[in-house]
Backbone as ProteinMPNN parsed JSONL, in Angstrom:
{"seq_chain_A": "MDQSAQMKLTAPTLSVTDFNLPSLHLLHDEIIATLKDTEIHLSEFNDDSSQAPLLSDSIDVLKQLSCIFKLISLVGAEVLNNAIVDGLQRLYDNGDNNDMALIMDLSEAIMTLERYVEFVLLTESVEPTLLLPVVNNLNAHGQKPPMTVEDFSTFGSSSVIIANPEQNFEPLSALNLDTKLPDLCLS", "coords_chain_A": {"N_chain_A": [[42.767, -42.704, 68.095], [44.608, -42.851, 71.049], [44.433, -45.031, 73.95], [44.761, -43.718, 76.475], [44.177, -41.036, 75.898], [41.525, -41.309, 75.148], [40.426, -42.138, 77.577], [40.742, -39.813, 79.088], [38.952, -38.119, 77.835], [36.54, -39.329, 78.361], [36.289, -39.426, 81.06], [34.52, -39.522, 84.138], [32.502, -36.917, 85.581], [33.456, -35.732, 88.647], [32.706, -34.026, 90.654], [30.326, -31.696, 92.051], [30.779, -29.178, 91.353], [32.833, -26.889, 89.441], [35.069, -26.405, 90.747], [38.45, -26.729, 91.583], [39.843, -28.677, 93.615], [42.199, -30.374, 93.999], [44.195, -28.829, 92.713], [44.218, -26.555, 94.316], [45.226, -27.649, 96.661], [47.826, -28.259, 95.776], [48.815, -25.697, 95.271], [48.658, -24.414, 97.66], [50.771, -23.772, 99.604], [52.238, -21.808, 98.213], [50.276, -19.858, 97.826], [49.733, -19.088, 100.477], [52.277, -18.125, 101.198], [52.463, -15.944, 99.465], [50.391, -14.319, 100.439], [51.335, -13.841, 103.04], [53.68, -12.395, 102.445], [52.476, -10.144, 101.327], [51.149, -9.132, 103.569], [53.381, -8.415, 105.112], [54.539, -6.465, 103.436], [52.506, -4.538, 103.453], [52.547, -3.843, 106.156], [55.137, -2.77, 106.356], [54.852, -0.568, 104.658], [52.942, 0.814, 106.109], [54.473, 1.567, 108.294], [56.403, 3.153, 107.056], [56.029, 5.332, 104.54], [57.651, 5.553, 102.326], [58.102, 3.064, 101.458], [56.399, 2.343, 99.471], [56.909, 1.129, 96.904], [56.993, -1.585, 97.558], [54.331, -2.205, 97.869], [53.51, -2.074, 95.238], [54.855, -4.282, 94.191], [53.495, -6.316, 95.572], [50.937, -5.933, 94.538], [51.282, -6.694, 91.856], [51.914, -9.437, 92.155], [49.613, -10.356, 93.455], [47.722, -9.927, 91.477], [48.404, -11.935, 89.714], [47.773, -14.054, 91.373], [45.006, -13.75, 91.473], [44.352, -14.561, 88.9], [45.032, -17.235, 89.111], [43.182, -18.116, 91.047], [40.904, -17.739, 89.516], [41.383, -19.562, 87.458], [41.275, -22.024, 88.812], [38.72, -21.946, 89.588], [37.882, -20.803, 92.032], [35.98, -18.737, 92.998], [35.012, -16.939, 94.997], [37.322, -16.402, 96.494], [38.78, -15.208, 94.48], [37.286, -12.843, 94.033], [37.571, -11.526, 96.539], [40.359, -11.296, 96.584], [40.759, -9.6, 94.374], [39.534, -7.308, 95.386], [41.319, -6.718, 97.421], [43.585, -6.133, 95.884], [42.649, -3.805, 94.591], [42.387, -2.098, 96.819], [45.064, -1.962, 97.75], [46.168, -0.767, 95.512], [44.947, 1.753, 95.625], [46.143, 2.768, 97.961], [48.82, 2.797, 97.092], [48.692, 4.549, 94.866], [47.962, 6.924, 96.138], [50.108, 7.205, 97.791], [50.199, 7.495, 100.481], [50.309, 6.792, 103.852], [48.422, 7.323, 105.757], [45.789, 6.584, 105.763], [44.331, 4.929, 107.809], [42.038, 3.391, 108.247], [41.594, 2.055, 105.801], [44.0, 0.64, 105.618], [43.775, -1.047, 107.858], [41.459, -2.492, 107.137], [42.417, -3.751, 104.844], [44.41, -5.347, 105.956], [42.836, -7.046, 107.534], [41.398, -8.267, 105.464], [43.376, -9.653, 104.037], [44.189, -11.526, 105.951], [41.745, -12.834, 106.246], [41.372, -13.937, 103.705], [43.451, -15.762, 103.659], [42.591, -17.482, 105.718], [40.213, -18.345, 104.581], [41.068, -19.873, 102.394], [42.264, -21.945, 103.828], [39.958, -22.919, 105.111], [38.463, -23.853, 102.897], [40.113, -25.916, 102.032], [40.068, -27.611, 104.281], [37.334, -28.221, 104.68], [36.511, -28.936, 102.221], [34.689, -27.497, 100.746], [33.048, -24.763, 99.137], [32.244, -21.573, 100.125], [31.45, -18.783, 99.294], [29.938, -16.643, 100.268], [30.721, -16.199, 102.848], [32.743, -14.405, 102.663], [31.658, -12.009, 102.066], [31.138, -9.711, 103.908], [33.761, -8.703, 104.306], [34.664, -8.184, 101.713], [32.827, -6.186, 101.031], [33.531, -4.208, 102.899], [36.042, -3.413, 101.907], [35.311, -2.623, 99.308], [33.769, -0.403, 99.897], [35.622, 1.574, 100.453], [36.427, 2.335, 97.948], [34.223, 3.497, 96.915], [32.521, 1.698, 95.668], [29.547, -0.095, 94.84], [27.925, -2.097, 97.342], [28.305, -5.655, 97.425], [25.88, -8.247, 97.13], [24.246, -11.063, 98.711], [23.014, -12.411, 96.674], [24.663, -11.815, 94.51], [26.827, -13.431, 95.049], [25.571, -15.876, 95.07], [25.324, -16.715, 92.482], [27.747, -17.804, 92.009], [27.774, -20.156, 93.296], [27.63, -22.549, 95.957], [28.882, -25.08, 97.459], [29.759, -28.47, 98.285], [32.571, -30.503, 97.453], [31.814, -33.391, 95.992], [32.2, -36.777, 95.718], [30.539, -38.973, 94.014], [29.494, -42.275, 94.385], [32.169, -43.641, 94.488], [33.263, -46.133, 93.936], [32.425, -46.704, 91.399], [34.048, -45.247, 89.817], [36.352, -46.524, 89.337], [38.142, -48.963, 87.517], [38.588, -52.454, 87.032], [41.835, -53.929, 86.667], [41.869, -55.826, 84.639], [39.882, -54.959, 82.909], [41.029, -52.779, 81.752], [42.771, -53.59, 79.869], [45.49, -53.983, 80.396], [48.887, -55.051, 80.715], [49.229, -57.337, 83.055], [51.123, -58.941, 84.065], [54.078, -58.942, 85.804], [57.289, -57.844, 84.835], [60.404, -59.632, 84.885], [62.623, -58.286, 86.913], [64.999, -58.759, 88.106], [68.353, -58.247, 88.711], [71.225, -59.69, 87.585]], "CA_chain_A": [[43.008, -42.075, 69.387], [45.141, -43.844, 71.975], [43.548, -45.346, 75.071], [44.837, -42.719, 77.543], [43.444, -39.847, 75.457], [40.112, -41.64, 75.203], [40.03, -42.152, 78.984], [40.638, -38.433, 79.546], [37.746, -37.531, 77.275], [35.337, -39.962, 78.887], [36.341, -39.499, 82.522], [33.289, -39.01, 84.737], [32.573, -35.713, 86.386], [33.518, -36.224, 90.019], [32.227, -33.082, 91.656], [29.146, -30.93, 91.68], [31.236, -27.851, 90.955], [34.039, -26.893, 88.622], [36.129, -26.057, 91.681], [39.556, -27.671, 91.436], [40.441, -28.888, 94.931], [43.595, -30.838, 93.952], [45.085, -27.714, 92.368], [44.348, -25.706, 95.499], [46.173, -28.342, 97.548], [49.175, -28.095, 95.23], [49.217, -24.29, 95.303], [48.41, -23.885, 99.003], [51.946, -23.146, 100.222], [52.568, -20.585, 97.472], [49.229, -18.873, 98.117], [49.964, -18.592, 101.837], [53.509, -17.32, 101.166], [52.125, -14.687, 98.791], [49.594, -13.502, 101.356], [52.224, -13.415, 104.135], [54.516, -11.318, 101.9], [51.625, -8.96, 101.188], [50.983, -8.602, 104.934], [54.65, -7.77, 105.493], [54.681, -5.244, 102.637], [51.541, -3.567, 103.967], [53.059, -3.396, 107.45], [56.288, -1.893, 106.124], [54.32, 0.683, 104.119], [52.287, 1.487, 107.225], [55.529, 2.164, 109.111], [57.21, 4.101, 106.284], [55.376, 5.482, 103.236], [58.624, 5.431, 101.231], [58.108, 1.654, 101.067], [55.301, 2.134, 98.515], [57.22, 0.144, 95.848], [56.647, -2.929, 98.018], [52.915, -2.398, 97.559], [53.448, -2.351, 93.803], [55.255, -5.684, 94.026], [52.389, -7.15, 96.046], [49.836, -5.794, 93.581], [51.602, -7.536, 90.694], [51.817, -10.856, 92.521], [48.214, -10.665, 93.751], [47.007, -10.019, 90.194], [48.653, -13.302, 89.242], [47.001, -14.937, 92.245], [43.614, -13.674, 91.013], [44.25, -15.429, 87.715], [45.068, -18.624, 89.589], [41.873, -18.398, 91.643], [39.956, -17.852, 88.406], [41.692, -20.801, 86.751], [40.807, -23.185, 89.585], [37.3, -21.677, 89.858], [37.635, -20.432, 93.427], [35.506, -17.409, 92.655], [34.954, -16.075, 96.174], [38.694, -15.969, 96.78], [39.155, -14.28, 93.406], [36.619, -11.559, 94.289], [38.237, -10.886, 97.679], [41.719, -10.958, 96.172], [40.668, -8.402, 93.531], [39.236, -6.175, 96.268], [42.593, -6.403, 98.083], [44.411, -5.465, 94.868], [42.128, -2.441, 94.422], [42.739, -1.327, 98.011], [46.511, -1.702, 97.722], [46.417, 0.196, 94.434], [44.56, 3.074, 96.144], [47.218, 3.21, 98.86], [50.013, 3.067, 96.284], [48.453, 5.755, 94.065], [47.965, 8.08, 97.039], [51.419, 7.285, 98.43], [49.933, 8.026, 101.814], [50.012, 5.73, 104.818], [47.574, 7.876, 106.814], [44.438, 6.026, 105.676], [44.395, 3.787, 108.723], [40.862, 2.526, 108.083], [41.85, 1.19, 104.652], [45.101, -0.268, 105.969], [43.234, -2.068, 108.766], [40.559, -3.357, 106.373], [43.262, -4.587, 103.984], [45.041, -6.349, 106.816], [41.79, -8.021, 107.849], [41.051, -8.996, 104.243], [44.469, -10.586, 103.732], [44.073, -12.631, 106.913], [40.515, -13.566, 105.943], [41.607, -14.737, 102.503], [44.287, -16.892, 104.082], [41.738, -18.405, 106.478], [39.229, -18.923, 103.664], [41.76, -20.943, 101.665], [42.363, -23.056, 104.79], [38.601, -23.434, 105.283], [38.098, -24.621, 101.706], [40.893, -27.157, 102.04], [39.64, -28.481, 105.38], [35.939, -28.655, 104.55], [36.282, -29.303, 100.823], [33.487, -26.801, 100.294], [33.21, -23.346, 98.835], [31.188, -20.756, 100.723], [31.906, -17.415, 99.03], [29.192, -15.638, 101.026], [31.465, -15.899, 104.076], [33.67, -13.309, 102.372], [30.871, -10.829, 101.711], [31.38, -8.511, 104.725], [35.12, -8.19, 104.105], [34.676, -7.609, 100.363], [32.079, -4.923, 101.064], [34.337, -3.207, 103.614], [37.049, -2.894, 100.975], [34.641, -1.925, 98.21], [33.28, 0.89, 100.389], [36.712, 2.548, 100.349], [36.495, 2.778, 96.558], [32.874, 3.927, 96.561], [31.845, 0.697, 94.85], [28.328, -0.561, 95.514], [28.139, -3.355, 98.066], [27.841, -6.899, 96.817], [24.816, -8.886, 97.898], [24.291, -12.522, 98.743], [22.613, -12.865, 95.342], [25.845, -11.747, 93.649], [27.63, -14.612, 95.323], [24.823, -17.116, 94.834], [25.568, -17.159, 91.108], [29.0, -18.546, 92.0], [27.545, -21.474, 93.88], [28.08, -22.835, 97.307], [28.669, -26.516, 97.559], [30.885, -29.324, 98.636], [33.067, -31.394, 96.419], [31.24, -34.686, 96.323], [32.519, -37.865, 94.803], [29.409, -39.887, 94.096], [29.77, -43.661, 94.023], [33.573, -43.725, 94.084], [33.599, -47.456, 93.405], [32.124, -46.715, 89.971], [35.071, -44.487, 89.115], [37.53, -47.363, 89.19], [37.996, -50.122, 86.645], [39.56, -53.499, 87.343], [42.954, -53.95, 85.722], [41.529, -56.662, 83.481], [39.051, -54.176, 81.991], [41.85, -51.736, 81.134], [43.646, -54.234, 78.885], [46.881, -53.756, 80.768], [49.706, -56.234, 80.945], [49.262, -57.475, 84.512], [52.271, -59.753, 84.442], [55.237, -58.112, 86.104], [58.51, -58.338, 84.199], [61.467, -60.074, 85.781], [63.546, -57.161, 87.029], [66.172, -59.148, 88.891], [69.642, -57.998, 88.065], [72.159, -60.764, 87.933]], "C_chain_A": [[43.512, -43.153, 70.344], [44.242, -43.956, 73.204], [43.582, -44.281, 76.161], [44.1, -41.445, 77.16], [41.948, -40.094, 75.519], [39.611, -41.638, 76.642], [39.87, -40.737, 79.509], [39.355, -37.791, 79.048], [36.48, -38.092, 77.895], [35.333, -40.069, 80.406], [35.075, -38.901, 83.11], [33.54, -37.712, 85.493], [32.467, -36.137, 87.841], [32.926, -35.265, 91.036], [31.027, -32.322, 91.129], [29.508, -29.513, 91.282], [32.404, -28.002, 90.007], [35.257, -26.552, 89.468], [37.199, -27.143, 91.678], [40.318, -27.806, 92.754], [41.881, -29.399, 94.863], [44.585, -29.718, 93.607], [45.282, -26.785, 93.556], [45.304, -26.339, 96.498], [47.608, -28.136, 97.075], [49.702, -26.67, 95.397], [49.158, -23.674, 96.696], [49.607, -23.14, 99.59], [52.322, -21.838, 99.536], [51.546, -19.483, 97.74], [49.469, -18.257, 99.49], [51.212, -17.717, 101.872], [53.252, -15.964, 100.519], [51.353, -13.767, 99.725], [50.433, -13.012, 102.535], [53.125, -12.27, 103.665], [53.721, -10.026, 101.768], [51.379, -8.317, 102.544], [52.228, -7.836, 105.372], [54.825, -6.456, 104.74], [53.728, -4.154, 103.119], [52.018, -2.999, 105.298], [54.234, -2.436, 107.28], [55.855, -0.553, 105.542], [53.646, 1.486, 105.22], [53.311, 2.202, 108.102], [56.28, 3.272, 108.385], [56.645, 4.194, 104.871], [56.351, 5.421, 102.064], [58.747, 3.981, 100.754], [56.978, 1.318, 100.09], [55.656, 1.169, 97.386], [56.94, -1.305, 96.266], [55.178, -3.236, 97.742], [52.744, -2.746, 96.086], [53.83, -3.801, 93.511], [54.117, -6.62, 94.436], [51.212, -7.099, 95.081], [50.067, -6.705, 92.381], [51.424, -9.017, 91.003], [50.362, -11.242, 92.803], [47.365, -10.707, 92.482], [47.204, -11.404, 89.588], [47.848, -14.305, 90.07], [45.519, -14.916, 91.858], [43.391, -14.565, 89.8], [44.252, -16.899, 88.11], [43.726, -19.0, 90.206], [40.817, -18.563, 90.549], [40.145, -19.186, 87.687], [41.174, -22.03, 87.49], [39.361, -23.005, 90.057], [36.993, -21.473, 91.335], [37.22, -18.956, 93.42], [35.455, -16.469, 93.853], [36.321, -15.533, 96.534], [39.172, -14.98, 95.726], [38.556, -12.894, 93.649], [37.3, -10.826, 95.442], [39.648, -10.458, 97.3], [41.721, -9.703, 95.297], [40.352, -7.158, 94.358], [40.496, -5.749, 97.026], [43.506, -5.659, 97.118], [43.957, -4.021, 94.688], [42.497, -1.558, 95.61], [44.217, -0.99, 98.065], [46.857, -0.676, 96.649], [46.049, 1.61, 94.881], [45.64, 3.623, 97.074], [48.453, 3.613, 98.065], [49.848, 4.369, 95.497], [48.497, 7.013, 94.919], [49.322, 8.272, 97.705], [51.342, 7.736, 99.875], [49.576, 6.881, 102.754], [49.16, 6.24, 105.977], [46.147, 7.343, 106.781], [44.384, 4.74, 106.503], [43.203, 2.843, 108.569], [41.071, 1.558, 106.919], [42.953, 0.187, 104.962], [44.602, -1.388, 106.885], [42.303, -3.03, 108.024], [41.336, -4.267, 105.421], [43.927, -5.701, 104.787], [44.047, -7.45, 107.175], [41.463, -8.882, 106.63], [42.117, -10.022, 103.879], [44.398, -11.792, 104.665], [42.839, -13.486, 106.626], [40.698, -14.456, 104.718], [42.457, -15.964, 102.826], [43.443, -17.937, 104.81], [40.708, -19.076, 105.572], [39.846, -20.069, 102.855], [41.893, -22.168, 102.571], [41.001, -23.729, 104.982], [38.204, -24.326, 104.109], [38.844, -25.954, 101.679], [40.409, -28.131, 103.11], [38.238, -29.048, 105.176], [35.608, -29.178, 103.157], [34.972, -28.72, 100.32], [33.819, -25.345, 100.018], [31.99, -22.605, 99.37], [31.555, -19.289, 100.522], [31.153, -16.348, 99.816], [29.859, -15.311, 102.358], [32.359, -14.674, 103.897], [32.962, -11.979, 102.141], [31.141, -9.603, 102.582], [32.755, -7.887, 104.474], [35.243, -7.543, 102.728], [33.975, -6.256, 100.372], [32.809, -3.833, 101.837], [35.361, -2.585, 102.678], [36.409, -2.112, 99.838], [34.139, -0.549, 98.629], [34.362, 1.964, 100.295], [36.837, 3.103, 98.937], [35.158, 3.248, 96.031], [32.199, 2.976, 95.572], [30.588, 0.254, 95.581], [28.596, -1.886, 96.227], [27.62, -4.546, 97.264], [26.772, -7.492, 97.723], [25.013, -10.398, 97.887], [23.938, -13.074, 97.363], [23.783, -12.813, 94.364], [26.698, -12.992, 93.825], [26.88, -15.899, 95.02], [25.005, -17.608, 93.408], [26.857, -17.96, 91.013], [28.837, -19.939, 92.577], [28.137, -21.595, 95.265], [27.835, -24.315, 97.526], [29.933, -27.232, 97.959], [31.336, -30.098, 97.41], [32.619, -32.79, 96.807], [31.664, -35.697, 95.267], [31.425, -38.903, 94.988], [29.826, -41.267, 93.614], [31.222, -43.859, 93.597], [33.955, -45.081, 93.508], [33.322, -47.546, 91.906], [33.178, -45.965, 89.16], [36.343, -45.291, 88.89], [37.196, -48.572, 88.332], [38.97, -51.193, 87.117], [40.653, -53.496, 86.274], [42.618, -54.751, 84.474], [40.696, -55.89, 82.452], [39.852, -53.107, 81.254], [42.806, -52.284, 80.078], [45.115, -53.939, 79.14], [47.6, -55.084, 80.918], [49.881, -56.356, 82.455], [50.411, -58.335, 84.992], [53.468, -58.833, 84.647], [56.471, -58.689, 85.427], [59.52, -58.75, 85.259], [62.534, -58.991, 85.809], [64.784, -57.497, 87.834], [67.438, -58.899, 88.085], [70.613, -59.063, 88.515], [73.572, -60.283, 87.88]], "O_chain_A": [[42.924, -44.231, 70.444], [43.404, -43.092, 73.461], [42.537, -43.961, 76.727], [43.458, -40.83, 78.012], [41.183, -39.206, 75.896], [38.496, -41.189, 76.908], [38.96, -40.474, 80.296], [38.737, -37.002, 79.763], [35.458, -37.408, 77.95], [34.468, -40.732, 80.978], [34.6, -37.872, 82.629], [34.642, -37.452, 85.975], [31.517, -36.815, 88.232], [32.67, -35.657, 92.174], [30.749, -32.307, 89.93], [28.634, -28.729, 90.912], [32.905, -29.106, 89.792], [36.362, -26.425, 88.94], [36.889, -28.331, 91.761], [41.319, -27.123, 92.974], [42.725, -28.902, 95.609], [45.688, -29.674, 94.152], [46.383, -26.283, 93.781], [46.107, -25.64, 97.117], [48.5, -27.87, 97.88], [50.892, -26.465, 95.637], [49.569, -22.528, 96.884], [49.47, -21.998, 100.028], [52.684, -20.869, 100.202], [51.906, -18.313, 97.865], [49.413, -17.037, 99.643], [51.204, -16.667, 102.515], [53.77, -14.948, 100.98], [51.632, -12.57, 99.793], [50.257, -11.879, 102.983], [53.318, -11.291, 104.387], [54.229, -8.944, 102.062], [51.397, -7.091, 102.662], [52.132, -6.745, 105.934], [55.213, -5.448, 105.33], [54.101, -2.983, 103.184], [51.902, -1.797, 105.537], [54.321, -1.419, 107.969], [56.421, 0.485, 105.887], [53.767, 2.711, 105.259], [53.058, 3.302, 108.595], [56.743, 4.224, 109.014], [56.764, 3.251, 104.089], [55.925, 5.255, 100.921], [59.42, 3.707, 99.76], [56.64, 0.149, 99.904], [54.775, 0.437, 96.935], [56.68, -2.155, 95.415], [54.818, -4.369, 97.424], [51.937, -3.604, 95.73], [53.202, -4.462, 92.685], [53.814, -7.589, 93.74], [50.564, -8.117, 94.836], [49.155, -7.405, 91.942], [50.85, -9.76, 90.207], [49.927, -12.333, 92.432], [46.387, -11.451, 92.423], [46.276, -11.975, 89.016], [47.312, -15.277, 89.539], [44.851, -15.949, 91.91], [42.367, -15.239, 89.689], [43.551, -17.711, 87.507], [43.19, -20.072, 89.927], [39.942, -19.424, 90.646], [39.17, -19.858, 87.349], [40.688, -22.972, 86.865], [38.846, -23.815, 90.828], [35.958, -21.922, 91.827], [37.99, -18.066, 93.781], [35.825, -15.301, 93.726], [36.468, -14.35, 96.842], [39.883, -14.025, 96.041], [39.241, -11.884, 93.488], [37.577, -9.631, 95.335], [40.081, -9.365, 97.663], [42.583, -8.838, 95.456], [40.851, -6.072, 94.06], [40.716, -4.559, 97.248], [44.13, -4.666, 97.491], [44.785, -3.112, 94.637], [42.877, -0.4, 95.431], [44.588, 0.139, 98.388], [47.724, 0.175, 96.845], [46.757, 2.564, 94.557], [46.007, 4.794, 96.988], [49.061, 4.649, 98.334], [50.76, 5.196, 95.465], [49.005, 8.047, 94.485], [49.651, 9.376, 98.138], [52.297, 8.288, 100.421], [48.659, 6.103, 102.487], [49.173, 5.655, 107.06], [45.369, 7.626, 107.691], [44.389, 3.63, 105.971], [43.343, 1.633, 108.742], [40.76, 0.373, 107.036], [42.847, -0.987, 104.605], [44.971, -2.549, 106.704], [42.348, -4.239, 108.251], [40.957, -5.42, 105.215], [43.994, -6.848, 104.347], [44.375, -8.636, 107.127], [41.272, -10.091, 106.756], [41.796, -11.134, 103.459], [44.529, -12.935, 104.228], [42.881, -14.71, 106.748], [40.233, -15.596, 104.697], [42.205, -17.06, 102.324], [43.565, -19.134, 104.548], [40.368, -20.242, 105.773], [39.215, -21.107, 102.659], [41.664, -23.295, 102.132], [40.905, -24.956, 105.012], [37.673, -25.42, 104.302], [38.27, -26.99, 101.343], [40.346, -29.337, 102.872], [37.987, -30.218, 105.466], [34.56, -29.786, 102.943], [34.239, -29.361, 99.567], [34.749, -24.779, 100.592], [30.85, -22.977, 99.092], [31.933, -18.615, 101.48], [31.678, -15.251, 100.013], [29.593, -14.258, 102.938], [32.69, -13.991, 104.866], [33.611, -10.939, 102.034], [31.359, -8.524, 102.031], [32.882, -6.663, 104.438], [35.851, -6.483, 102.588], [34.47, -5.292, 99.789], [32.723, -2.659, 101.478], [35.529, -1.366, 102.659], [36.908, -1.057, 99.447], [34.088, 0.37, 97.811], [34.054, 3.136, 100.082], [37.305, 4.226, 98.752], [34.98, 3.382, 94.82], [31.401, 3.404, 94.739], [30.564, 0.23, 96.811], [29.399, -2.696, 95.765], [26.635, -4.449, 96.532], [26.767, -7.262, 98.932], [25.84, -10.93, 97.146], [24.494, -14.085, 96.933], [23.892, -13.667, 93.484], [27.227, -13.537, 92.856], [27.507, -16.92, 94.738], [24.855, -18.802, 93.147], [27.053, -18.71, 90.057], [29.684, -20.807, 92.361], [29.02, -20.838, 95.668], [26.702, -24.741, 97.751], [31.026, -26.665, 97.966], [30.576, -30.311, 96.465], [33.017, -33.304, 97.852], [31.496, -35.474, 94.069], [31.391, -39.62, 95.989], [30.44, -41.405, 92.556], [31.476, -44.214, 92.446], [34.865, -45.173, 92.685], [33.919, -48.373, 91.215], [33.185, -46.051, 87.932], [37.306, -44.786, 88.313], [36.101, -49.129, 88.416], [40.071, -50.869, 87.561], [40.421, -53.11, 85.129], [43.038, -54.394, 83.373], [40.802, -56.147, 81.253], [39.396, -52.586, 80.237], [43.561, -51.529, 79.465], [45.882, -53.678, 78.212], [46.985, -56.11, 81.211], [50.603, -55.566, 83.064], [50.648, -58.447, 86.194], [53.821, -58.046, 83.768], [56.675, -59.903, 85.446], [59.484, -58.267, 86.391], [63.263, -58.804, 84.835], [65.542, -56.602, 88.206], [67.553, -59.299, 86.927], [70.787, -59.295, 89.711], [74.496, -61.052, 88.143]]}, "name": "protein", "num_of_chains": 1, "seq": "MDQSAQMKLTAPTLSVTDFNLPSLHLLHDEIIATLKDTEIHLSEFNDDSSQAPLLSDSIDVLKQLSCIFKLISLVGAEVLNNAIVDGLQRLYDNGDNNDMALIMDLSEAIMTLERYVEFVLLTESVEPTLLLPVVNNLNAHGQKPPMTVEDFSTFGSSSVIIANPEQNFEPLSALNLDTKLPDLCLS"}
């Protein structure tokens, strides 16, 4: 086994969760763009029910976003995103833009999800219980039982903590690297 593969296998665990903060940073702009598009599609459907195909487009993209949240272990965002998908699907299936309560709750949920992603990035912590009221509002439209704090407590609530960061670094001499720089002068 080469040295880089061995280092990957023996790398220390840096956080108290499986939450992948660097991936969220990388995906942040795409997540926000997806949520903004969903807001626009919901608004256009609210104005004109013939725009229902836009909801279908948003549903497809948000399902992919749920998979991303699952992949990076941002479970609270995944739960809220799935509730948004279910609400949009109900609107699409009914083809009716007269359910103002659902449309308003969806709008609030989309904005909340956007703010939650920002919160996680700024605080480097996951607090899925913050999403509980919004998730339950959406679930009520589908006659789903409300989620409880205990449901979210299984997902965890913690900060990303790097313990003893100085122990996570090795001096170059310990890595058996060639520390002499080659002569790169072009003549």
